[in-house]
Coordinates of C-alpha atoms in Angstrom, one line a residue:
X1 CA -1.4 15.9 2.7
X2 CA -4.4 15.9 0.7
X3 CA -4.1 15.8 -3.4
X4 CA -7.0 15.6 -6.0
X5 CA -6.2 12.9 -8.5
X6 CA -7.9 13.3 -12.0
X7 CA -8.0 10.2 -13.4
X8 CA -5.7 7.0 -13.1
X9 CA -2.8 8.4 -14.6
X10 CA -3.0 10.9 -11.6
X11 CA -3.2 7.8 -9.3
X12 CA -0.2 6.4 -10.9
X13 CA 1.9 9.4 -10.8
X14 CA 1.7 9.3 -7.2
X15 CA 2.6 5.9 -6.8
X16 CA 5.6 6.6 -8.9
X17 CA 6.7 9.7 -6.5
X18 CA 6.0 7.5 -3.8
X19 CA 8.7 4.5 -5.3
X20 CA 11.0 7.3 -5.7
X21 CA 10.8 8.6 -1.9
X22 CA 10.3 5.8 -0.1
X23 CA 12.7 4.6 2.6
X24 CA 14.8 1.4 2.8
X25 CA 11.8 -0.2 5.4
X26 CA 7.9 1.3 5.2
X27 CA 4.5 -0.1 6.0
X28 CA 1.7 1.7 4.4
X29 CA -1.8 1.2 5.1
X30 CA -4.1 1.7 2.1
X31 CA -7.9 2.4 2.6
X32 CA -10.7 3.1 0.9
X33 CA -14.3 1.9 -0.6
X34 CA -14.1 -1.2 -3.5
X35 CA -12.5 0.9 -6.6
X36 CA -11.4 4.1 -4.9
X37 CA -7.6 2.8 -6.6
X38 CA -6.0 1.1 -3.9
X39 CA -4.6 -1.7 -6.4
X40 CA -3.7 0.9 -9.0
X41 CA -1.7 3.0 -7.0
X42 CA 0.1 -0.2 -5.2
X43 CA 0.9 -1.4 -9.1
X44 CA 2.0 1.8 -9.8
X45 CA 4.5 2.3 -7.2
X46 CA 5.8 -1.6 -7.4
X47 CA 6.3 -0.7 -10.8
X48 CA 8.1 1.9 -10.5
X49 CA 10.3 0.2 -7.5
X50 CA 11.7 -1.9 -10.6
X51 CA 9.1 -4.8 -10.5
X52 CA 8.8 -6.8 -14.1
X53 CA 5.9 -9.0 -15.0
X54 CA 2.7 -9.3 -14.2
X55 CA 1.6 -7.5 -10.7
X56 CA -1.5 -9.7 -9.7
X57 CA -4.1 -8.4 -7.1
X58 CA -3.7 -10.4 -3.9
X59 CA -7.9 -10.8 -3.4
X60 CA -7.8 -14.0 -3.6
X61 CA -4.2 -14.8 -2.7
X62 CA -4.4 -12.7 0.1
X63 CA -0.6 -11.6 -0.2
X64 CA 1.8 -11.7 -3.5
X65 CA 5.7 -10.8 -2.7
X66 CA 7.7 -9.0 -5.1
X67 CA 11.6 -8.9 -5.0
X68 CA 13.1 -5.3 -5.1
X69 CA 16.5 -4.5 -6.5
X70 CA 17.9 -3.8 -3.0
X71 CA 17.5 -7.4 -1.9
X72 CA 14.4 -7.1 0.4
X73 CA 10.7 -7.8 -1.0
X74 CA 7.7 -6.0 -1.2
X75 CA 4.7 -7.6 0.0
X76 CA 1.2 -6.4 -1.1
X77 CA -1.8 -7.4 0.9
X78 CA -5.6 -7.5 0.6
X79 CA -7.3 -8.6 3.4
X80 CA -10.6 -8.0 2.5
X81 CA -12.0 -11.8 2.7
X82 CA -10.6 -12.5 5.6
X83 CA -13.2 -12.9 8.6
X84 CA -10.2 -12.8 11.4
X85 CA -6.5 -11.7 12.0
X86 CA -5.5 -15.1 13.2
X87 CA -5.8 -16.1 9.7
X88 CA -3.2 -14.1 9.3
X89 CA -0.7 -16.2 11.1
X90 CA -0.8 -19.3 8.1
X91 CA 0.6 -16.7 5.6
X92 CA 4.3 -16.9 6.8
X93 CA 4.5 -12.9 7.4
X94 CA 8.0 -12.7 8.5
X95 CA 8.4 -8.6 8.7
X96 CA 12.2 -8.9 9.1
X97 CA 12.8 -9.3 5.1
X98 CA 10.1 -6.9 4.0
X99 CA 11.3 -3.6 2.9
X100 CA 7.7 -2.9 1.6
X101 CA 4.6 -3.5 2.9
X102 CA 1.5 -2.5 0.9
X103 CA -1.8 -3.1 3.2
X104 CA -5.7 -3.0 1.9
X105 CA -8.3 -3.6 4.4
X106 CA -5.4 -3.2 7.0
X107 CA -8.3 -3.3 9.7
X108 CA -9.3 -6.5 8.9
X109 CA -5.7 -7.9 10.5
X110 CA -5.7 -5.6 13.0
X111 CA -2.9 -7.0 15.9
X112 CA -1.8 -8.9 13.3
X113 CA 0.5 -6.6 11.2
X114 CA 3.5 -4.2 11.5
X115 CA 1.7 -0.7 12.6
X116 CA 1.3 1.6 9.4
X117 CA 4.0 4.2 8.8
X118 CA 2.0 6.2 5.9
X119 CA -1.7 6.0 5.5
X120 CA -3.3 6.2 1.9
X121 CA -6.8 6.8 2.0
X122 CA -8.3 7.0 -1.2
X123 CA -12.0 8.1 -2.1
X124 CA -13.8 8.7 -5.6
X125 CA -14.6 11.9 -6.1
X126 CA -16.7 13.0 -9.4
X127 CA -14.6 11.7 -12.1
X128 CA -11.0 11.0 -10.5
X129 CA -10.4 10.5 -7.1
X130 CA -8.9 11.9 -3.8
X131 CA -5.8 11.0 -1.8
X132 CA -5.2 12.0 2.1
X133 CA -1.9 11.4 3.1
X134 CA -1.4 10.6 6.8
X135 CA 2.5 10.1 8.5
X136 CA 1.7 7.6 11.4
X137 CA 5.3 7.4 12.3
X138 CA 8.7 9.3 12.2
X139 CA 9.6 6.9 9.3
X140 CA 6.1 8.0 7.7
X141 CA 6.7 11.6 8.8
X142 CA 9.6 11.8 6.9
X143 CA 8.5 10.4 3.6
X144 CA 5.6 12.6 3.2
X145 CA 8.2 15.4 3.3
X146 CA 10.0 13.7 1.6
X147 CA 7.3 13.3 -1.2
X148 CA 5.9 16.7 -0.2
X149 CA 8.8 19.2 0.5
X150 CA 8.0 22.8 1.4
X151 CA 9.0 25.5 -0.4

């Protein structure tokens, strides 16, 4: 699926159809150059899963959890400065009470992480930006029609 996003509003209203498709357990990869709105549309859709407060990047945390109103978490990654997957392994990543995951830099733990569901790849374009939707599971399949149903 391939959308044309005007400005950050437009990046925010997909996040927020996104939160109101998603299933109960999801791992989305999110890709794209340094301010091509990864972060924006991960705060967008944690927001509109129900999350209060502040929603911090993880760039320097590396991953910040979020409770969701079902009882699981969703966890938002950045793994940009990390030089190796096996750092990955001293963050506690259990996947078994994540019902979220929100990936940037996903390469960067490749081996490391639950394999992507939905991939976001995000690019600017002239003023706004542009979103390709990939399903790279059943479970990711599914979502984008659910987000995407055909007439």
């Amino acid at each position: 699926m391939e959308l044309q996003l005007a400005d950050p509003e437009a990046t925010a209203a997909l996040g927020q159809r996104m939160a109101a498709t998603r299933p109960p357990q999801a791992v989305v990869y999110l890709r794209g150059d340094l301010g091509a709105g990864k972060s924006t549309l991960a705060r967008a859709l944690l927001r509109a899963l129900g999350v209060g407060g502040t929603i911090r990047s993880p760039t320097y945390t590396l991953v910040e959890r979020y409770p969701l109103a079902d009882g699981s978490e969703a966890w938002h990654l950045d793994l940009y400065r990390i030089a190796d997957a096996g750092e990955l392994e001293y963050l506690g990543l259990d996947a078994d009470e994540v019902g979220l995951w929100l990936v940037e830099w996903a390469e960067r733990g490749a081996g490391a992480l639950p394999r992507a569901d939905l991939v976001v790849e995000l690019a600017v374009e002239g003023d706004g930006r542009r979103a390709h939707l990939v399903p790279a599971s059943a479970v990711g399949a599914a979502w984008l029609g659910a987000l995407h149903p055909r007439a």
